[in-house]
Amino acid sequence: MRAALTWRDRAEQCIYDIAFKPDGTQLIIAAGNRLLVYDTSDGTLIQPLKGHKDTVYCVAYAKDGKRFASGSADKSVIIWTSKLEGILKYTHNDSIQCVSYNPLTHQLASCSSGDFGLWSPEQKSVSKHKTSCKITCCSWTNDGQYLALGMFNGIVSIRNKNGDEKVKIERPGGSSSPIWSICWNPSRDERNDILAVADWGQKLSFYHLSGKQIGKDRVLNFDPCCISYFTKGEYLLLGGSDRQVSLFTRDGVRLGSVGEQSSWVWTCKVKPDSNYVAVGCQDGTISFYQLIFSTVHGLYKDRYAYRDNMTDVIVQHLITEQKVRIKGRELVKKIAIYKNRLAIQMPEKILIYELYSDDSADMYYRVKEKIIKKFECNLLVVCSDHIILCQEKRLQCLSFSGVKEREWLMESLIRYIKVIGGPPGREGLLVGLKNGQILKIFVDNALAIVLLKQSTAVRCLDMSASRNKLAVVDENDTCLVYDIHTKELLFQEPNANSVAWNTQCEDMLCFSGGGYLNIKASNFPVHQQKLQGFVVGYNGSKIFCLHVFSMSAVEVPQSAPMYQYLERKMFKEAYQIACLGVTDADWRELAMEALEGLEFETAKKAFTRVRDLRYLELISSIEDRKKQGENNNDLFLADVYAYQGKFQEAAKLYKRSGHEGLALEMYSDLRMFDHAKEFLGSGDPKDTKMLIKKQADWAKDINDPKAAVQMYLSAGEHGKAIEISGDHGWVDMLIEIARKLDKAEREPLAKCAFYFKQLDNPGYAAETYMKVGDLNALVQLHVETHRWEEAFALSEKHPEFKDDVYVPYAQWLAESDRFEEAQKAFHKAGRQREAVRVLEQLTHNAVVESRFNDAAYYYWMLSMQCLEIAQENEGQQTEMLQKFHDFQHLAEVYHVYHFIQRYTEEPFSFHLPETLFNISRFLLHSLTKETPLGISKVNTLLALAKQSKALGAYKLARHAYDKLQGLQIPDRFQKSVELGSLTIRSKPFHDSEELVPLCYRCSTNNPLLNNLGNVCINCRQPFVFSASSYEVLHLVEFYLEDGITDEEAVALIDLEAPRVSKRENKWQEMLSDHTQSLRLDDSTDIIIEDDDPFTAKLSFEQGGSQFVPVVVSRAVLRAMSRRDVLVKRWPPPLRWQFYRSLLPDASITMCPSCFQKDSACLIHDEGVLVQAALCHGATSWLHAEESLEVQEVPPQHFG
């Protein structure tokens, strides 16, 4: 920093205060009893202002520039306009010591020895506030909210804008240290308001608005009379009894003197937004200085160090933009940086820093050495182990301990010095002198080497990376480039103020001047672009430029010099330039040029940069061909042209090199068939076929499929023609192709069939399969298209496909919820296990869903399925027969429970009470062991109880109600059961005789509740029940003697007509309260057979507990009448069952499938009869005589 005097003037009286107009054009000076107005540009006096009668002590200008105020010893304050006219005057009781304008509200504070006043343009009066001591100075905060008052007794009082005291600061010196000047820091970057206080205790202090002191007091060694901040608050000025104005940092560090005076300095102010300072002295001298802050910095490659706030050093990494601040408390005079060393010169010492690590991106510096000694020098350079000081003509080399090791004395003034590298302790320096001499100096050598000498003074110089060339900028702004070894001037360029070689490329340099940046490569013309500042470094594609105080790294594409090399086919040099930094388009251009120039190595590197795998593959293939001995450059270049799209040039080169086939292939691939035909000639027919095929491919790609199909057929490419036709759904085209193809061409025919299936045209698909003879595929086609009739017909002709047809058919039926048909299909396919599994699942579902009639039917089917398995598989015969009997029993139980469930769940029933009574009795006797799934004993007993009560079987009803009490009854039946249990107690404890069943073998009346089940309690003969009313039928089962087969028995029965029996019709009429019935008599002589041998067989030994079946001989069989016998013709391995009717006049019918029986006299509705069958399928039942004649019904016949 240095101060240059701009102008000076002298008044006759002491200058106590000065003020700048906010725009800086005028300076108001308080001199004697007048105000002097100066023009700041040249120091001319514009006008003296009179109005005060005594000495003017203070003056202040409002921020808006419209008014300024002055205060005088005559106790008055005058308000002046910017036109230098007085507009208002008011007075205090004492002389005015200081005035200050609020920066926002423009409220004026005027302070005297005993009070202070606040005036604003909006108020007519001045509000005054008393103080206990004389006020010497005042200052408003930036936001205008608080006013600080400096007192003669050493106290600082901070008031709000209404005049109320908020903070009181008492200085240690008290009244012996009067506060003579205070000022708030105007910086907007500070987070808190900071007040600078200067007192006559010769101390400078800083305080927060809260009154808290910042740091310690700074000793001044003089009495301060004035203090003033720069506009941005980065520096402050102090003047006083030391007869000079000193510059301080905002933290209070003294930086230097602005200008020495011959008397005390009473006032100093900084011109707004500038570096100009006005100074007023005791002897009336007015001085106007310009402060010049020089740039103190250093640069080495990508590290730039510069001074900030005069005391700090910032090191900036120009590539990563990282910055680190090294704080100091003294003025930084010089900075030097080299590799990992940083030297900072201060007034009394030099600090040597080093990087903490060797990392290129490390920004942490630590102190290595301190040289505590004052040095005066023009330039400072640091090396690995030394400090180089430049003093006019002298260079001194000092160690880091401060010891002078070497000295060089030059012939002329040293204008430029630069470290050019070297081993530690042996670095080399370039030195440029005013007389044009350029020297090389090594720090370990006392002799300087003269490189060359020119006629003009050196301003800047630099050496190329290989140290073969030297660039010099002279005092005529000319850049001269020399060959160091031959001293020859290679070239020169005008308008240069600084120059730098590229550290990564030998032949590139840049220089700046005239607002332009100039880049020169080798001997090519200069490339220019606009750029302000000085070039100080050039690294790769980055140019480091210093503009005023700012260092920036400018990214400069190296496209222009690269193209200059390309024009001369210097591909390797162009590649080196491109590596410094060019765009992708430039890289591609370089790659293409090198490829056309057959410089494959450079082209490969360039294409790698842009990641173009296509061209890299081309280069790789050419290199492989060259290794194999191929050296036809025309052929290589033709390939290159073909890749670049220069097809005509490529074709010409192919033809010239004798490879017309390659031209044909190229044009074919490009669909340029007209050009391709030019190279076809009378060549191989394969080429013609290939061309047609490719033309067909092209027609397909351009969405002309019909033309493509025709071309493919012409070229013999049937597969592709079929694919296109199939994809477009052209069935007619496909069948035409299929019919033309030979049956030996199985693959294209199979593809035709595939598309026929896909296009839902199974007829053509079947035709195609028949042509090929692929019966398996034909079967699959019929199965997939559900053409079952054709599939069945085919399986009949070819039994080996039976499983392939019936298994999918069964699965399809199952998926269509046609489970019964699916079961038949599985059965027909021989898949017994699947058939049984389907039936079991159907049965379980029916039970779970309470479809008990269906469940009975499915159990009957299961039983018949088991019977068939037993017939076919002797190993499982016993197990299957047991399952047959179990399933038959379950079928009958579920069939009966179906009516009970409907009675309990539905509001109405079509069955007579007697029928429901018989059904519930039958079901209860059938559930003597385990109760099957889904059957409710509660429903069964409840139905039995209700019907028994209604028909007069009170004993049985009471038993049913008692049984119900031990079961868990649903809530909806609870009340009914409880009521029935109570009311049945009022009935007689016996059953109606009309309801008692009769055994037709032994003529015994059986109780309604039989512990043995559905057998006679006397003879143990099983009862045979009607399928509709479930009354006991007049049938007795008889068995054949050993040796008599079932067929022989039937033949014997049919052999002779039986005799007519004498029958005595004994009828009995019975009357009751509700019914009137006519029934046969119960007596044992109800049938009178004079000579019937079967009657004799009915007798048995009384008192036995075992059932004794009726066994008949051949003679008995011959005596039987065919109309009295019913036969259950079971398939093997079961024997047939024979039943004899004991009431021949009563007709009995039987279902031919499930062998359910019923008495014709009890049938009222054919529909009831049909539903009574387990098999669901009987449309007509058999009478006794018909049962002897009917053929055996196979078990898979379901009616």
PDB file of C-alpha atoms in Angstrom, residues 689-894:
ATOM      1  CA  LYS A 689     -29.907 -65.532 -55.349  1.00  0.00           C
ATOM      2  CA  MET A 690     -28.219 -63.659 -52.518  1.00  0.00           C
ATOM      3  CA  LEU A 691     -29.230 -60.343 -54.095  1.00  0.00           C
ATOM      4  CA  ILE A 692     -32.861 -61.443 -54.410  1.00  0.00           C
ATOM      5  CA  LYS A 693     -32.833 -62.610 -50.791  1.00  0.00           C
ATOM      6  CA  LYS A 694     -31.486 -59.317 -49.564  1.00  0.00           C
ATOM      7  CA  GLN A 695     -33.976 -57.437 -51.725  1.00  0.00           C
ATOM      8  CA  ALA A 696     -36.704 -59.479 -50.046  1.00  0.00           C
ATOM      9  CA  ASP A 697     -35.282 -58.582 -46.631  1.00  0.00           C
ATOM     10  CA  TRP A 698     -35.406 -54.946 -47.631  1.00  0.00           C
ATOM     11  CA  ALA A 699     -39.004 -55.221 -48.846  1.00  0.00           C
ATOM     12  CA  LYS A 700     -39.882 -56.735 -45.485  1.00  0.00           C
ATOM     13  CA  ASP A 701     -38.157 -53.944 -43.598  1.00  0.00           C
ATOM     14  CA  ILE A 702     -39.880 -51.183 -45.567  1.00  0.00           C
ATOM     15  CA  ASN A 703     -43.275 -52.745 -44.805  1.00  0.00           C
ATOM     16  CA  ASP A 704     -43.955 -54.287 -48.226  1.00  0.00           C
ATOM     17  CA  PRO A 705     -44.525 -57.851 -47.044  1.00  0.00           C
ATOM     18  CA  LYS A 706     -46.294 -59.211 -50.122  1.00  0.00           C
ATOM     19  CA  ALA A 707     -43.392 -58.311 -52.374  1.00  0.00           C
ATOM     20  CA  ALA A 708     -41.041 -59.772 -49.756  1.00  0.00           C
ATOM     21  CA  VAL A 709     -42.953 -63.082 -49.781  1.00  0.00           C
ATOM     22  CA  GLN A 710     -42.731 -63.384 -53.563  1.00  0.00           C
ATOM     23  CA  MET A 711     -39.013 -62.579 -53.515  1.00  0.00           C
ATOM     24  CA  TYR A 712     -38.339 -65.088 -50.747  1.00  0.00           C
ATOM     25  CA  LEU A 713     -40.202 -67.764 -52.686  1.00  0.00           C
ATOM     26  CA  SER A 714     -38.162 -66.935 -55.782  1.00  0.00           C
ATOM     27  CA  ALA A 715     -34.964 -67.212 -53.743  1.00  0.00           C
ATOM     28  CA  GLY A 716     -36.115 -70.524 -52.242  1.00  0.00           C
ATOM     29  CA  GLU A 717     -36.400 -69.069 -48.756  1.00  0.00           C
ATOM     30  CA  HIS A 718     -39.703 -70.787 -47.968  1.00  0.00           C
ATOM     31  CA  GLY A 719     -39.271 -70.419 -44.204  1.00  0.00           C
ATOM     32  CA  LYS A 720     -39.129 -66.635 -44.267  1.00  0.00           C
ATOM     33  CA  ALA A 721     -42.013 -66.452 -46.750  1.00  0.00           C
ATOM     34  CA  ILE A 722     -44.094 -68.594 -44.386  1.00  0.00           C
ATOM     35  CA  GLU A 723     -43.148 -66.428 -41.393  1.00  0.00           C
ATOM     36  CA  ILE A 724     -44.220 -63.214 -43.117  1.00  0.00           C
ATOM     37  CA  SER A 725     -47.473 -64.764 -44.355  1.00  0.00           C
ATOM     38  CA  GLY A 726     -48.207 -66.171 -40.921  1.00  0.00           C
ATOM     39  CA  ASP A 727     -47.398 -62.931 -39.111  1.00  0.00           C
ATOM     40  CA  HIS A 728     -49.795 -61.063 -41.415  1.00  0.00           C
ATOM     41  CA  GLY A 729     -52.514 -63.708 -41.210  1.00  0.00           C
ATOM     42  CA  TRP A 730     -52.514 -64.574 -44.922  1.00  0.00           C
ATOM     43  CA  VAL A 731     -54.138 -68.012 -44.740  1.00  0.00           C
ATOM     44  CA  ASP A 732     -54.651 -68.296 -48.508  1.00  0.00           C
ATOM     45  CA  MET A 733     -50.968 -67.613 -49.138  1.00  0.00           C
ATOM     46  CA  LEU A 734     -49.969 -70.154 -46.508  1.00  0.00           C
ATOM     47  CA  ILE A 735     -52.155 -72.969 -47.871  1.00  0.00           C
ATOM     48  CA  GLU A 736     -50.881 -72.207 -51.384  1.00  0.00           C
ATOM     49  CA  ILE A 737     -47.296 -72.528 -50.172  1.00  0.00           C
ATOM     50  CA  ALA A 738     -48.111 -75.663 -48.174  1.00  0.00           C
ATOM     51  CA  ARG A 739     -49.744 -77.390 -51.145  1.00  0.00           C
ATOM     52  CA  LYS A 740     -46.796 -76.573 -53.430  1.00  0.00           C
ATOM     53  CA  LEU A 741     -44.229 -77.866 -50.983  1.00  0.00           C
ATOM     54  CA  ASP A 742     -43.062 -81.461 -51.198  1.00  0.00           C
ATOM     55  CA  LYS A 743     -44.066 -83.658 -48.262  1.00  0.00           C
ATOM     56  CA  ALA A 744     -40.374 -84.295 -47.595  1.00  0.00           C
ATOM     57  CA  GLU A 745     -39.944 -80.649 -46.585  1.00  0.00           C
ATOM     58  CA  ARG A 746     -41.207 -81.283 -43.095  1.00  0.00           C
ATOM     59  CA  GLU A 747     -39.857 -78.173 -41.385  1.00  0.00           C
ATOM     60  CA  PRO A 748     -41.598 -75.532 -43.564  1.00  0.00           C
ATOM     61  CA  LEU A 749     -44.771 -77.643 -43.602  1.00  0.00           C
ATOM     62  CA  ALA A 750     -44.668 -77.856 -39.803  1.00  0.00           C
ATOM     63  CA  LYS A 751     -44.281 -74.095 -39.698  1.00  0.00           C
ATOM     64  CA  CYS A 752     -47.338 -73.728 -41.970  1.00  0.00           C
ATOM     65  CA  ALA A 753     -49.338 -75.970 -39.659  1.00  0.00           C
ATOM     66  CA  PHE A 754     -48.204 -73.920 -36.688  1.00  0.00           C
ATOM     67  CA  TYR A 755     -49.494 -70.707 -38.261  1.00  0.00           C
ATOM     68  CA  PHE A 756     -52.760 -72.408 -39.272  1.00  0.00           C
ATOM     69  CA  LYS A 757     -53.325 -73.306 -35.627  1.00  0.00           C
ATOM     70  CA  GLN A 758     -52.373 -69.818 -34.531  1.00  0.00           C
ATOM     71  CA  LEU A 759     -54.773 -68.279 -37.085  1.00  0.00           C
ATOM     72  CA  ASP A 760     -57.642 -70.517 -35.882  1.00  0.00           C
ATOM     73  CA  ASN A 761     -57.800 -72.567 -39.073  1.00  0.00           C
ATOM     74  CA  PRO A 762     -57.518 -76.138 -37.827  1.00  0.00           C
ATOM     75  CA  GLY A 763     -58.832 -77.623 -41.086  1.00  0.00           C
ATOM     76  CA  TYR A 764     -55.798 -76.459 -43.067  1.00  0.00           C
ATOM     77  CA  ALA A 765     -53.541 -77.460 -40.189  1.00  0.00           C
ATOM     78  CA  ALA A 766     -55.020 -80.974 -40.251  1.00  0.00           C
ATOM     79  CA  GLU A 767     -54.544 -81.139 -44.015  1.00  0.00           C
ATOM     80  CA  THR A 768     -50.903 -80.143 -43.606  1.00  0.00           C
ATOM     81  CA  TYR A 769     -50.274 -82.724 -40.889  1.00  0.00           C
ATOM     82  CA  MET A 770     -51.932 -85.403 -43.008  1.00  0.00           C
ATOM     83  CA  LYS A 771     -49.649 -84.466 -45.903  1.00  0.00           C
ATOM     84  CA  VAL A 772     -46.607 -84.860 -43.675  1.00  0.00           C
ATOM     85  CA  GLY A 773     -48.018 -87.984 -42.042  1.00  0.00           C
ATOM     86  CA  ASP A 774     -47.578 -86.643 -38.550  1.00  0.00           C
ATOM     87  CA  LEU A 775     -50.436 -88.388 -36.750  1.00  0.00           C
ATOM     88  CA  ASN A 776     -49.179 -87.410 -33.322  1.00  0.00           C
ATOM     89  CA  ALA A 777     -49.322 -83.733 -34.226  1.00  0.00           C
ATOM     90  CA  LEU A 778     -52.750 -84.284 -35.786  1.00  0.00           C
ATOM     91  CA  VAL A 779     -54.036 -85.789 -32.551  1.00  0.00           C
ATOM     92  CA  GLN A 780     -52.602 -82.892 -30.580  1.00  0.00           C
ATOM     93  CA  LEU A 781     -54.263 -80.476 -32.999  1.00  0.00           C
ATOM     94  CA  HIS A 782     -57.682 -82.076 -32.481  1.00  0.00           C
ATOM     95  CA  VAL A 783     -57.157 -82.053 -28.723  1.00  0.00           C
ATOM     96  CA  GLU A 784     -55.981 -78.435 -28.604  1.00  0.00           C
ATOM     97  CA  THR A 785     -58.879 -77.252 -30.771  1.00  0.00           C
ATOM     98  CA  HIS A 786     -61.379 -79.440 -28.827  1.00  0.00           C
ATOM     99  CA  ARG A 787     -62.438 -81.271 -31.962  1.00  0.00           C
ATOM    100  CA  TRP A 788     -63.238 -84.355 -29.944  1.00  0.00           C
ATOM    101  CA  GLU A 789     -65.214 -86.279 -32.552  1.00  0.00           C
ATOM    102  CA  GLU A 790     -62.277 -86.279 -34.958  1.00  0.00           C
ATOM    103  CA  ALA A 791     -59.946 -87.133 -32.074  1.00  0.00           C
ATOM    104  CA  PHE A 792     -62.139 -90.079 -31.014  1.00  0.00           C
ATOM    105  CA  ALA A 793     -62.314 -91.333 -34.570  1.00  0.00           C
ATOM    106  CA  LEU A 794     -58.541 -91.136 -34.904  1.00  0.00           C
ATOM    107  CA  SER A 795     -58.020 -92.961 -31.615  1.00  0.00           C
ATOM    108  CA  GLU A 796     -60.357 -95.713 -32.771  1.00  0.00           C
ATOM    109  CA  LYS A 797     -58.213 -96.245 -35.850  1.00  0.00           C
ATOM    110  CA  HIS A 798     -54.968 -95.880 -33.902  1.00  0.00           C
ATOM    111  CA  PRO A 799     -55.438 -97.167 -30.327  1.00  0.00           C
ATOM    112  CA  GLU A 800     -51.959 -96.008 -29.330  1.00  0.00           C
ATOM    113  CA  PHE A 801     -53.362 -92.453 -29.170  1.00  0.00           C
ATOM    114  CA  LYS A 802     -56.182 -93.409 -26.772  1.00  0.00           C
ATOM    115  CA  ASP A 803     -54.494 -91.863 -23.741  1.00  0.00           C
ATOM    116  CA  ASP A 804     -53.517 -88.789 -25.742  1.00  0.00           C
ATOM    117  CA  VAL A 805     -57.200 -88.186 -26.514  1.00  0.00           C
ATOM    118  CA  TYR A 806     -59.228 -89.252 -23.509  1.00  0.00           C
ATOM    119  CA  VAL A 807     -57.008 -87.848 -20.777  1.00  0.00           C
ATOM    120  CA  PRO A 808     -57.080 -84.267 -22.190  1.00  0.00           C
ATOM    121  CA  TYR A 809     -60.786 -84.767 -22.912  1.00  0.00           C
ATOM    122  CA  ALA A 810     -61.396 -85.673 -19.285  1.00  0.00           C
ATOM    123  CA  GLN A 811     -59.352 -82.732 -18.096  1.00  0.00           C
ATOM    124  CA  TRP A 812     -61.288 -80.426 -20.406  1.00  0.00           C
ATOM    125  CA  LEU A 813     -64.568 -81.769 -19.040  1.00  0.00           C
ATOM    126  CA  ALA A 814     -63.357 -81.231 -15.479  1.00  0.00           C
ATOM    127  CA  GLU A 815     -62.297 -77.660 -16.278  1.00  0.00           C
ATOM    128  CA  SER A 816     -65.766 -77.122 -17.779  1.00  0.00           C
ATOM    129  CA  ASP A 817     -67.406 -78.338 -14.527  1.00  0.00           C
ATOM    130  CA  ARG A 818     -68.666 -81.481 -16.268  1.00  0.00           C
ATOM    131  CA  PHE A 819     -67.198 -83.744 -13.638  1.00  0.00           C
ATOM    132  CA  GLU A 820     -69.380 -86.785 -14.187  1.00  0.00           C
ATOM    133  CA  GLU A 821     -68.501 -86.923 -17.860  1.00  0.00           C
ATOM    134  CA  ALA A 822     -64.866 -86.314 -16.906  1.00  0.00           C
ATOM    135  CA  GLN A 823     -65.020 -89.330 -14.623  1.00  0.00           C
ATOM    136  CA  LYS A 824     -66.330 -91.452 -17.462  1.00  0.00           C
ATOM    137  CA  ALA A 825     -63.620 -90.206 -19.753  1.00  0.00           C
ATOM    138  CA  PHE A 826     -60.904 -90.996 -17.221  1.00  0.00           C
ATOM    139  CA  HIS A 827     -62.440 -94.410 -16.853  1.00  0.00           C
ATOM    140  CA  LYS A 828     -62.477 -94.983 -20.572  1.00  0.00           C
ATOM    141  CA  ALA A 829     -58.874 -93.869 -20.817  1.00  0.00           C
ATOM    142  CA  GLY A 830     -57.952 -96.489 -18.240  1.00  0.00           C
ATOM    143  CA  ARG A 831     -57.040 -93.904 -15.642  1.00  0.00           C
ATOM    144  CA  GLN A 832     -58.881 -95.536 -12.765  1.00  0.00           C
ATOM    145  CA  ARG A 833     -57.027 -93.588 -10.132  1.00  0.00           C
ATOM    146  CA  GLU A 834     -57.957 -90.237 -11.706  1.00  0.00           C
ATOM    147  CA  ALA A 835     -61.557 -91.405 -12.146  1.00  0.00           C
ATOM    148  CA  VAL A 836     -61.814 -92.374  -8.473  1.00  0.00           C
ATOM    149  CA  ARG A 837     -60.122 -89.148  -7.378  1.00  0.00           C
ATOM    150  CA  VAL A 838     -62.641 -87.074  -9.362  1.00  0.00           C
ATOM    151  CA  LEU A 839     -65.527 -88.990  -7.816  1.00  0.00           C
ATOM    152  CA  GLU A 840     -64.115 -88.632  -4.306  1.00  0.00           C
ATOM    153  CA  GLN A 841     -63.698 -84.903  -4.773  1.00  0.00           C
ATOM    154  CA  LEU A 842     -67.220 -84.599  -6.184  1.00  0.00           C
ATOM    155  CA  THR A 843     -68.596 -86.585  -3.275  1.00  0.00           C
ATOM    156  CA  HIS A 844     -66.759 -84.507  -0.672  1.00  0.00           C
ATOM    157  CA  ASN A 845     -67.891 -81.254  -2.286  1.00  0.00           C
ATOM    158  CA  ALA A 846     -71.497 -82.439  -2.427  1.00  0.00           C
ATOM    159  CA  VAL A 847     -71.461 -83.346   1.281  1.00  0.00           C
ATOM    160  CA  VAL A 848     -69.797 -80.065   2.276  1.00  0.00           C
ATOM    161  CA  GLU A 849     -72.317 -78.119   0.186  1.00  0.00           C
ATOM    162  CA  SER A 850     -75.246 -80.124   1.668  1.00  0.00           C
ATOM    163  CA  ARG A 851     -76.173 -81.614  -1.718  1.00  0.00           C
ATOM    164  CA  PHE A 852     -76.891 -85.017  -0.146  1.00  0.00           C
ATOM    165  CA  ASN A 853     -78.843 -86.464  -3.050  1.00  0.00           C
ATOM    166  CA  ASP A 854     -75.817 -85.806  -5.306  1.00  0.00           C
ATOM    167  CA  ALA A 855     -73.559 -87.235  -2.621  1.00  0.00           C
ATOM    168  CA  ALA A 856     -75.638 -90.443  -2.603  1.00  0.00           C
ATOM    169  CA  TYR A 857     -75.332 -90.673  -6.362  1.00  0.00           C
ATOM    170  CA  TYR A 858     -71.571 -90.137  -6.279  1.00  0.00           C
ATOM    171  CA  TYR A 859     -71.149 -92.754  -3.523  1.00  0.00           C
ATOM    172  CA  TRP A 860     -73.139 -95.203  -5.646  1.00  0.00           C
ATOM    173  CA  MET A 861     -70.837 -94.448  -8.580  1.00  0.00           C
ATOM    174  CA  LEU A 862     -67.814 -94.901  -6.310  1.00  0.00           C
ATOM    175  CA  SER A 863     -69.139 -98.262  -5.186  1.00  0.00           C
ATOM    176  CA  MET A 864     -69.599 -99.380  -8.772  1.00  0.00           C
ATOM    177  CA  GLN A 865     -66.106 -98.098  -9.609  1.00  0.00           C
ATOM    178  CA  CYS A 866     -64.676-100.171  -6.738  1.00  0.00           C
ATOM    179  CA  LEU A 867     -66.623-103.176  -7.944  1.00  0.00           C
ATOM    180  CA  GLU A 868     -65.089-102.855 -11.388  1.00  0.00           C
ATOM    181  CA  ILE A 869     -61.582-102.504  -9.912  1.00  0.00           C
ATOM    182  CA  ALA A 870     -62.196-105.645  -7.861  1.00  0.00           C
ATOM    183  CA  GLN A 871     -63.261-107.419 -11.056  1.00  0.00           C
ATOM    184  CA  GLU A 872     -60.109-106.353 -12.909  1.00  0.00           C
ATOM    185  CA  ASN A 873     -57.544-106.618 -10.116  1.00  0.00           C
ATOM    186  CA  GLU A 874     -57.680-109.772  -8.012  1.00  0.00           C
ATOM    187  CA  GLY A 875     -54.994-108.508  -5.669  1.00  0.00           C
ATOM    188  CA  GLN A 876     -57.260-105.675  -4.489  1.00  0.00           C
ATOM    189  CA  GLN A 877     -60.471-107.677  -4.649  1.00  0.00           C
ATOM    190  CA  THR A 878     -61.060-108.002  -0.896  1.00  0.00           C
ATOM    191  CA  GLU A 879     -60.308-104.348  -0.211  1.00  0.00           C
ATOM    192  CA  MET A 880     -62.394-103.106  -3.117  1.00  0.00           C
ATOM    193  CA  LEU A 881     -65.397-105.324  -2.200  1.00  0.00           C
ATOM    194  CA  GLN A 882     -65.306-103.957   1.325  1.00  0.00           C
ATOM    195  CA  LYS A 883     -65.266-100.420  -0.086  1.00  0.00           C
ATOM    196  CA  PHE A 884     -68.111-101.395  -2.405  1.00  0.00           C
ATOM    197  CA  HIS A 885     -70.337-102.388   0.519  1.00  0.00           C
ATOM    198  CA  ASP A 886     -69.315 -99.307   2.516  1.00  0.00           C
ATOM    199  CA  PHE A 887     -70.053 -96.952  -0.360  1.00  0.00           C
ATOM    200  CA  GLN A 888     -73.371 -98.658  -1.072  1.00  0.00           C
ATOM    201  CA  HIS A 889     -74.353 -98.158   2.549  1.00  0.00           C
ATOM    202  CA  LEU A 890     -73.273 -94.468   2.467  1.00  0.00           C
ATOM    203  CA  ALA A 891     -75.144 -93.936  -0.783  1.00  0.00           C
ATOM    204  CA  GLU A 892     -78.347 -95.242   0.796  1.00  0.00           C
ATOM    205  CA  VAL A 893     -77.811 -93.223   4.002  1.00  0.00           C
ATOM    206  CA  TYR A 894     -77.167 -89.925   2.166  1.00  0.00           C
TER     207      TYR A 894
END
